[in-house]
Short mmCIF file of C-alpha atoms in Angstrom, two decimals:
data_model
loop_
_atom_site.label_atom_id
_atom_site.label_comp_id
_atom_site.label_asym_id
_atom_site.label_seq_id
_atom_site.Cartn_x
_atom_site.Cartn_y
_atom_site.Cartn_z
CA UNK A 1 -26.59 22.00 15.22
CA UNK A 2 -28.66 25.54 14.23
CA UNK A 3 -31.91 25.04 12.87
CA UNK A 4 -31.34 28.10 10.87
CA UNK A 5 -28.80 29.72 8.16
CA UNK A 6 -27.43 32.25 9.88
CA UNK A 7 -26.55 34.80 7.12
CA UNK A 8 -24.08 37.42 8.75
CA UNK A 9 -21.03 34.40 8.94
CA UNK A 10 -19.14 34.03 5.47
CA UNK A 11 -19.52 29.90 4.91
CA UNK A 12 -22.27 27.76 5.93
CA UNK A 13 -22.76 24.23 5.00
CA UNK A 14 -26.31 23.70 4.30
CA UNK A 15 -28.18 20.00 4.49
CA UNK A 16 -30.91 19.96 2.08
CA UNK A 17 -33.84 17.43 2.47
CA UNK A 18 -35.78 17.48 -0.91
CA UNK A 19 -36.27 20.64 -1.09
CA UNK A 20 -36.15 22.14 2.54
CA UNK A 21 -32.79 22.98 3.95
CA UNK A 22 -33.11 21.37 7.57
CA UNK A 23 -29.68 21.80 8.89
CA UNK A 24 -26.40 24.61 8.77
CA UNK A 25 -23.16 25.41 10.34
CA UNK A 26 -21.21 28.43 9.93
CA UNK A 27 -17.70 28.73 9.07
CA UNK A 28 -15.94 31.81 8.60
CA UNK A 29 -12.59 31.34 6.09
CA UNK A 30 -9.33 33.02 7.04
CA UNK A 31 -7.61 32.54 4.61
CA UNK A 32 -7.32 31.89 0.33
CA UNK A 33 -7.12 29.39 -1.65
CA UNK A 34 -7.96 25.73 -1.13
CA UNK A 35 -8.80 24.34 2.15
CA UNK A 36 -9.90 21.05 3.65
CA UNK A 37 -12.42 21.43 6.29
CA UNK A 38 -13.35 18.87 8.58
CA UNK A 39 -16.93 17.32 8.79
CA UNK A 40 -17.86 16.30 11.94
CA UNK A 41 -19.83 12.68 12.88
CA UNK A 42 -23.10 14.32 12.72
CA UNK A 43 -22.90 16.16 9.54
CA UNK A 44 -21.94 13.12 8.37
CA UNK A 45 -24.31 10.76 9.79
CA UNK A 46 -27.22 13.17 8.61
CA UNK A 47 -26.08 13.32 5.21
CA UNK A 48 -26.63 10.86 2.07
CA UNK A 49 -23.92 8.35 1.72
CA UNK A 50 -22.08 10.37 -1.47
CA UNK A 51 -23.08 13.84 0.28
CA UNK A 52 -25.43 14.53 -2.53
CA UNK A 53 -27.80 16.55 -0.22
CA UNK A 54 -25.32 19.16 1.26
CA UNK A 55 -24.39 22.74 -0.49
CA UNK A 56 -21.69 25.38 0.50
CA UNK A 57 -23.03 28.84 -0.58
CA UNK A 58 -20.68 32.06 0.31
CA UNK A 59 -21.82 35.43 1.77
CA UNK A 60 -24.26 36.26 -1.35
CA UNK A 61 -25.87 33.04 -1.87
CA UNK A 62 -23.68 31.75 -4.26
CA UNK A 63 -23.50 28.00 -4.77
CA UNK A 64 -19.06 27.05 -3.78
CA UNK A 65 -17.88 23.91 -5.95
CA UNK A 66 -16.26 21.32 -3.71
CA UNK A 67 -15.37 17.62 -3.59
CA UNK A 68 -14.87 15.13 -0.71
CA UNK A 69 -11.43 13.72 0.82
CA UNK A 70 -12.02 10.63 3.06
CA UNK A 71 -9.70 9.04 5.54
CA UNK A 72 -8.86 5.68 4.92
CA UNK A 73 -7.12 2.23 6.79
CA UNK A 74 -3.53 2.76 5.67
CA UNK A 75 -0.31 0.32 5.79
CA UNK A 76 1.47 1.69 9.33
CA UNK A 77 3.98 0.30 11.45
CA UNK A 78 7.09 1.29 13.23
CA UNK A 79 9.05 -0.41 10.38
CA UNK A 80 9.72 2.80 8.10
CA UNK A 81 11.83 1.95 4.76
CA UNK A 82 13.48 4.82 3.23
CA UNK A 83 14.04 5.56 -0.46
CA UNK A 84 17.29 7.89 -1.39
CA UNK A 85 16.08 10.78 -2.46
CA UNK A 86 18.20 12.88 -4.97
CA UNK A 87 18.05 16.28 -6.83
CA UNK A 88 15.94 17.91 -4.07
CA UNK A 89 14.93 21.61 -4.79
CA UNK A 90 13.04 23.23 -2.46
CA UNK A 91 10.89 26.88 -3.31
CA UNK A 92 13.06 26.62 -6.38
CA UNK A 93 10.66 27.89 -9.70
CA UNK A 94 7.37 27.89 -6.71
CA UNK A 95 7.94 23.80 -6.53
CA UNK A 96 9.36 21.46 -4.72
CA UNK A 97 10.65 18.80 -6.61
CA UNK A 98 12.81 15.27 -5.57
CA UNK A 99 13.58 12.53 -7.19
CA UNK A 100 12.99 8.49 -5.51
CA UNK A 101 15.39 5.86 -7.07
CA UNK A 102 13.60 2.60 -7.20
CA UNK A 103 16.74 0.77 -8.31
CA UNK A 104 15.46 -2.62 -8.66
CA UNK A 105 12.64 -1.30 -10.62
CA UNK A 106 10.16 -2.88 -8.30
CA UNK A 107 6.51 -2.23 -9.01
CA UNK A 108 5.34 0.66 -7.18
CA UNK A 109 1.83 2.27 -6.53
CA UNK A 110 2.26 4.52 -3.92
CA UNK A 111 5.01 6.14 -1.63
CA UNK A 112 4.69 7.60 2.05
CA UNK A 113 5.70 11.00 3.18
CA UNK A 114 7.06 12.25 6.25
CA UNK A 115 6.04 16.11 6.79
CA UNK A 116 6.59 18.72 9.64
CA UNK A 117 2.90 19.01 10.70
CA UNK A 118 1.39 21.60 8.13
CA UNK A 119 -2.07 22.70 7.83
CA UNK A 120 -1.21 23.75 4.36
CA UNK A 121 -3.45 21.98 1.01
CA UNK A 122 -1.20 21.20 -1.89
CA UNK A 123 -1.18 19.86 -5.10
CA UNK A 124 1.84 17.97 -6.68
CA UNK A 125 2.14 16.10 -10.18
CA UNK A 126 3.99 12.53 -10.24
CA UNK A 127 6.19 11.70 -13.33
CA UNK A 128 8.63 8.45 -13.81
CA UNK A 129 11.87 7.60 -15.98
CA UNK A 130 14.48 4.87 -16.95
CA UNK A 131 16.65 7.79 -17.44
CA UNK A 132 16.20 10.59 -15.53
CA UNK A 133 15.96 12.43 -19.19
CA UNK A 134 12.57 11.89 -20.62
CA UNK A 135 9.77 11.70 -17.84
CA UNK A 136 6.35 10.37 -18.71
CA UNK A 137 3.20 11.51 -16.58
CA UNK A 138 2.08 9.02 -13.74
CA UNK A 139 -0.90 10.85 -11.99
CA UNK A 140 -1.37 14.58 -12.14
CA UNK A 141 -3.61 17.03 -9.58
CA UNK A 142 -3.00 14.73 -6.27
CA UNK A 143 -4.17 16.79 -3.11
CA UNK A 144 -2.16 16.54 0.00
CA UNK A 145 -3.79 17.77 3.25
CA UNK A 146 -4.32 17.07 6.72
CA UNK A 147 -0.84 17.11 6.81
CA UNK A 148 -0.28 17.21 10.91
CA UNK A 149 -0.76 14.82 13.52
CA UNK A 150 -2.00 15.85 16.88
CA UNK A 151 0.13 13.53 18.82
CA UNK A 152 3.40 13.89 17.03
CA UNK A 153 5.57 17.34 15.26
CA UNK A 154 5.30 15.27 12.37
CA UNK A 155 2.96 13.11 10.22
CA UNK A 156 2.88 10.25 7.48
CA UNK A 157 1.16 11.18 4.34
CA UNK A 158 0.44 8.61 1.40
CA UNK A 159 1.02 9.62 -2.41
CA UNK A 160 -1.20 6.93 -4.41
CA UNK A 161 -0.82 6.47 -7.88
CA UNK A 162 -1.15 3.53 -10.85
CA UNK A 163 1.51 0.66 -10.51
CA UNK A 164 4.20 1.73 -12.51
CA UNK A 165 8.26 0.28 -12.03
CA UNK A 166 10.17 2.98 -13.61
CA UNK A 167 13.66 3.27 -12.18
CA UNK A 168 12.97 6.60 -10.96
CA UNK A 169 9.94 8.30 -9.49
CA UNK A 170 10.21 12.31 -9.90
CA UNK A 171 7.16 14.54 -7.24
CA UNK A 172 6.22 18.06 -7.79
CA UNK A 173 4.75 20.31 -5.27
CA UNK A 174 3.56 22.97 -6.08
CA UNK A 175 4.53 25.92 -3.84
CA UNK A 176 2.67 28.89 -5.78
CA UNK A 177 0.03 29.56 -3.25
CA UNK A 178 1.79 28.60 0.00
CA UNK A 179 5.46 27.98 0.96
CA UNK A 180 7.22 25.02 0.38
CA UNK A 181 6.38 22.11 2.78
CA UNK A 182 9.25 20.69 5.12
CA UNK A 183 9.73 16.71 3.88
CA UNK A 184 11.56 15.14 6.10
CA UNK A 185 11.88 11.88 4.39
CA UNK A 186 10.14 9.22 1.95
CA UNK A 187 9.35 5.53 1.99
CA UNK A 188 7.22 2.37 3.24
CA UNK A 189 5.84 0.87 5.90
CA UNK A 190 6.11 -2.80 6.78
CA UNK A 191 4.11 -3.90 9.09
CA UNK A 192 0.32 -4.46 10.19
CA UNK A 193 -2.47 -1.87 9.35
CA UNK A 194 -3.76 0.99 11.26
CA UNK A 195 -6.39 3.42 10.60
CA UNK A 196 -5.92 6.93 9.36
CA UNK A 197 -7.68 9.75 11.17
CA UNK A 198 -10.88 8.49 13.22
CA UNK A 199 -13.60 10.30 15.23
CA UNK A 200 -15.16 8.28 18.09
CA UNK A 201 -19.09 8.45 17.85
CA UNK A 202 -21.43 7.20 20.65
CA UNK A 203 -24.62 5.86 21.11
CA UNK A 204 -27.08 7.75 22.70
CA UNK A 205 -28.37 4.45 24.57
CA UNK A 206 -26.64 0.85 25.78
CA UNK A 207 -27.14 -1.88 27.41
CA UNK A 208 -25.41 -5.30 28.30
CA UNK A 209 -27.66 -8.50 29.04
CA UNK A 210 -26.89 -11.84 29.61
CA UNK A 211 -29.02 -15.03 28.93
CA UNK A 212 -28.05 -17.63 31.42
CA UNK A 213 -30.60 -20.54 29.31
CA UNK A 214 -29.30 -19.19 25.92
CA UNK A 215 -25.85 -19.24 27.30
CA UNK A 216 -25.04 -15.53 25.48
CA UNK A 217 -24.69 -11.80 26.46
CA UNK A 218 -26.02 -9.82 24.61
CA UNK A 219 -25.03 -5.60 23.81
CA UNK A 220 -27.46 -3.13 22.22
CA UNK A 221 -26.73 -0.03 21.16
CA UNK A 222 -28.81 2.83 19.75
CA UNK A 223 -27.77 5.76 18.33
CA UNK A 224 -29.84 9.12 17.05
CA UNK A 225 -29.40 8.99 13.56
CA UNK A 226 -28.49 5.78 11.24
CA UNK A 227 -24.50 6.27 11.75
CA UNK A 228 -21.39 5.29 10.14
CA UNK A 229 -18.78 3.04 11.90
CA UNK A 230 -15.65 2.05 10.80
CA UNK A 231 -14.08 0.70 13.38
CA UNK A 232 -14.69 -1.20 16.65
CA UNK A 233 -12.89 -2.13 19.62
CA UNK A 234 -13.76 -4.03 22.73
CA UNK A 235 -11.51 -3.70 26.32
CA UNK A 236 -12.10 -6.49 28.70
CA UNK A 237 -12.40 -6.24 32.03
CA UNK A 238 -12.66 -9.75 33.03
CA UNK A 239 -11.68 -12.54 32.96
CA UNK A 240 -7.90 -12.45 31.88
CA UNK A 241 -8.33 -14.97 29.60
CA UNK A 242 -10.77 -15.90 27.00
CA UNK A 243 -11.65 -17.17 23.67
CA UNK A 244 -15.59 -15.94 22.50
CA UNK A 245 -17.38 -16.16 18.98
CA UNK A 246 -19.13 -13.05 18.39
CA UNK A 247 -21.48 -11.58 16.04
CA UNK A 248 -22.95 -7.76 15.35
CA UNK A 249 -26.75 -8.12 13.54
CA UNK A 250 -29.59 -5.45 13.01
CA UNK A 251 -33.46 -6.97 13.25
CA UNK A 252 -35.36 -6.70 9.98
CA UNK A 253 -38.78 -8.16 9.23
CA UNK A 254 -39.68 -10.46 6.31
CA UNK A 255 -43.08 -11.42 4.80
CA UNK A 256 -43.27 -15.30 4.19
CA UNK A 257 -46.81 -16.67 3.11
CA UNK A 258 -48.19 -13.30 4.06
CA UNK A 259 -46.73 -13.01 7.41
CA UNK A 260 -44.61 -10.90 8.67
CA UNK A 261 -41.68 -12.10 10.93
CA UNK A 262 -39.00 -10.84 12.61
CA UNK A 263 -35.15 -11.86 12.52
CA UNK A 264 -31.55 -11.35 12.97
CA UNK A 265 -29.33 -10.06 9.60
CA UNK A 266 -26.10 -10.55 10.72
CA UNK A 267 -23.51 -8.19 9.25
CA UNK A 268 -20.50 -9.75 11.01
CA UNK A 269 -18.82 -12.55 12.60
CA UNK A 270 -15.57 -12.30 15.02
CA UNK A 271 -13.93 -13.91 17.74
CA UNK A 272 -12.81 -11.77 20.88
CA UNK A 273 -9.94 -13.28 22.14
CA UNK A 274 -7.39 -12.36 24.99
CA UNK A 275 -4.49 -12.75 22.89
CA UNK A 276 -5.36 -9.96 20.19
CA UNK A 277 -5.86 -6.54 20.37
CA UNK A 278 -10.13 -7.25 20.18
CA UNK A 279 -10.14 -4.60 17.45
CA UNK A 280 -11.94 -4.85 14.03
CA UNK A 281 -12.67 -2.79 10.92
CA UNK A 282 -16.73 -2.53 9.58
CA UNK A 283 -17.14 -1.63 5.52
CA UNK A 284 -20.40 0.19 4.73
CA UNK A 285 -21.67 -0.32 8.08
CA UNK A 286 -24.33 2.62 8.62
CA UNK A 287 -26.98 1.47 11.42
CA UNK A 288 -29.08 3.50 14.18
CA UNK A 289 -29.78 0.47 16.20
CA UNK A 290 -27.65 -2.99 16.26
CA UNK A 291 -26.82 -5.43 18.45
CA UNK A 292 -23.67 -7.52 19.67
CA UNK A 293 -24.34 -11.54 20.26
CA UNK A 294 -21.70 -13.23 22.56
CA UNK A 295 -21.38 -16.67 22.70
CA UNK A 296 -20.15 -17.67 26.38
CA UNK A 297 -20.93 -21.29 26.13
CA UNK A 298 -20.04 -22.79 29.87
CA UNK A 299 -17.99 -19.59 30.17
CA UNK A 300 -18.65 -16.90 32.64
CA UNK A 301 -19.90 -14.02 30.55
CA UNK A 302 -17.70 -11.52 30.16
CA UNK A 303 -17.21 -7.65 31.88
CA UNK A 304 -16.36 -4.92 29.24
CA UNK A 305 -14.39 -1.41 30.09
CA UNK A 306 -15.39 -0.22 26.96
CA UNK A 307 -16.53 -1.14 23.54
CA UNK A 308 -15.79 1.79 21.35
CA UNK A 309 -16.86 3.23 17.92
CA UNK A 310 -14.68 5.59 15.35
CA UNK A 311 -15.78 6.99 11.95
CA UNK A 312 -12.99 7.83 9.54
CA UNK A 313 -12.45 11.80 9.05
CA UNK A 314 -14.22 13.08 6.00
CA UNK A 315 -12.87 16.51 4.81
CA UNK A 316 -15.00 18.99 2.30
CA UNK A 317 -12.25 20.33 0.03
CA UNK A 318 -13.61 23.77 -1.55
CA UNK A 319 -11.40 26.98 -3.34
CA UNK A 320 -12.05 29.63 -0.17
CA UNK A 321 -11.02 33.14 -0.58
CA UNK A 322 -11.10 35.14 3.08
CA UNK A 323 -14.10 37.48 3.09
CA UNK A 324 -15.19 36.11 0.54
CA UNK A 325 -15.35 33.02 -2.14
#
């Protein structure tokens, strides 16, 4: 990353450290109006946890407003449910609007969308009725973005809003700034949880012991900066079959009757087994060294392909205007 602002691009994200800006990036807008721009893992590892210490400024110095949009672990399967949609209108008064039946009037607090990838930012309102003749308001100003998926021509989006059970749901888009989005359908997903977008971040050193007296193996990893991880996943190599208790920990120190000593904080306890996937989700896990404790018992100790870490997407949402803000 440049040590230096480098004043002739339009954007630059600046990290501030007290009072000394120690890190920028560039980014030139090409187009108006709201936009959702990816941070990568080491912005994000080098900044506070609520990105307190970062500023956008535009071409004259000018301090840009903007808020933050975080991935998160969302309901997914292959199991999609579709509601009937009625009364769609598409571009019709610069909104999209369509109407969800929720016959049963079954409490509801969010619904999924399926859009033609779109790197368009909108905004939609989300209004309910017994009647279809007087609508109340359910959540106003919800941003959708990131609206494509890289390995598909389509991608799930989730609307989230209080749990409400009217008999029908009514959503506005809002078209004014950008043409209508293509929604392809609307529903739920049954099924097991997957994450939303993640960026793989790796350490800068490894290494993989084992203790034949202790009867463990042991995995340390250190990385540059303290970094976020949200997700972990361990690929076996051998053997085929296995069953292992497993724990990730950090060393801190302690004083106890004026001494200092040394010892494990573990953060968390899981079994690697042959018969799952071996993959598991980490909440406010931020760490620049750590270690992973295998139990092997009388086992042999196992051979890993590949442990692997992901951090969840973070996006900086800010009004851009192209040349300038």
């Amino acid at each position: 990353m440049k040590q230096s602002l480098i004043k002739l691009l339009l954007f630059a994200f600046v990290l501030s450290k007290g009072q000394t800006f120690t890190h920028s990036l560039s980014i030139a807008s090409k187009q108006n109006g709201l936009q959702a721009l990816a941070v990568n893992p080491e912005l994000k590892n080098l900044a506070n946890t609520s990105f307190s210490d970062l500023r956008i400024y535009d071409k004259s110095k000018n301090e840009v407003p903007y808020f933050l949009v975080n991935e998160s672990f969302n309901y997914s399967s292959t199991n999609f449910k579709e509601y009937k949609i009625q009364d769609k209108e598409i571009g019709k008064g610069r909104y999209t609007n369509f109407i969800i039946e929720n016959p049963k009037k079954e409490p509801m607090q969010n619904i999924i969308l399926c859009v033609a990838n779109s790197d368009a930012i909108k905004v939609c309102n989300i209004v309910g009725s017994d009647d279809k003749k007087q609508w109340f308001a359910v959540s106003d100003g919800i941003f959708l973005y990131n609206l494509y998926n890289e390995q598909s021509v389509y991608a799930y989006r989730t609307l989230g809003f209080p749990l409400v059970n009217y008999k029908y749901i009514k959503i506005e888009i809002n078209d004014l700034h950008t043409l209508p989005l293509n929604i392809l359908k609307a529903g739920y997903f049954e099924g097991a949880i997957s994450a939303g977008k993640l960026n793989e971040v790796k350490p800068e050193v490894s290494n993989y012991t084992t203790s034949k007296p202790n009867k463990t193996s042991n995995a340390a990893f250190k990385f540059n900066n303290p970094t976020i991880i949200n997700k972990v996943s361990f690929k076996v190599k051998a053997p085929n079959f296995f069953k292992r208790r497993a724990s990730i920990y950090v060393y801190k120190t302690r004083t106890i009757r004026k001494q200092e000593e040394r010892y494990k904080d573990v953060l968390l306890e899981f079994e690697l087994n042959s018969e799952t996937s071996n993959t598991f989700n980490l909440n406010d896990f931020r760490e620049k060294e750590f270690e992973v404790e295998i139990a092997n018992a009388d086992n042999l100790p196992l051979e890993f392909e590949a442990i692997k870490f992901e951090q969840l997407q973070t996006y900086l949402v800010a009004d851009f205007k192209a040349g300038e803000v």
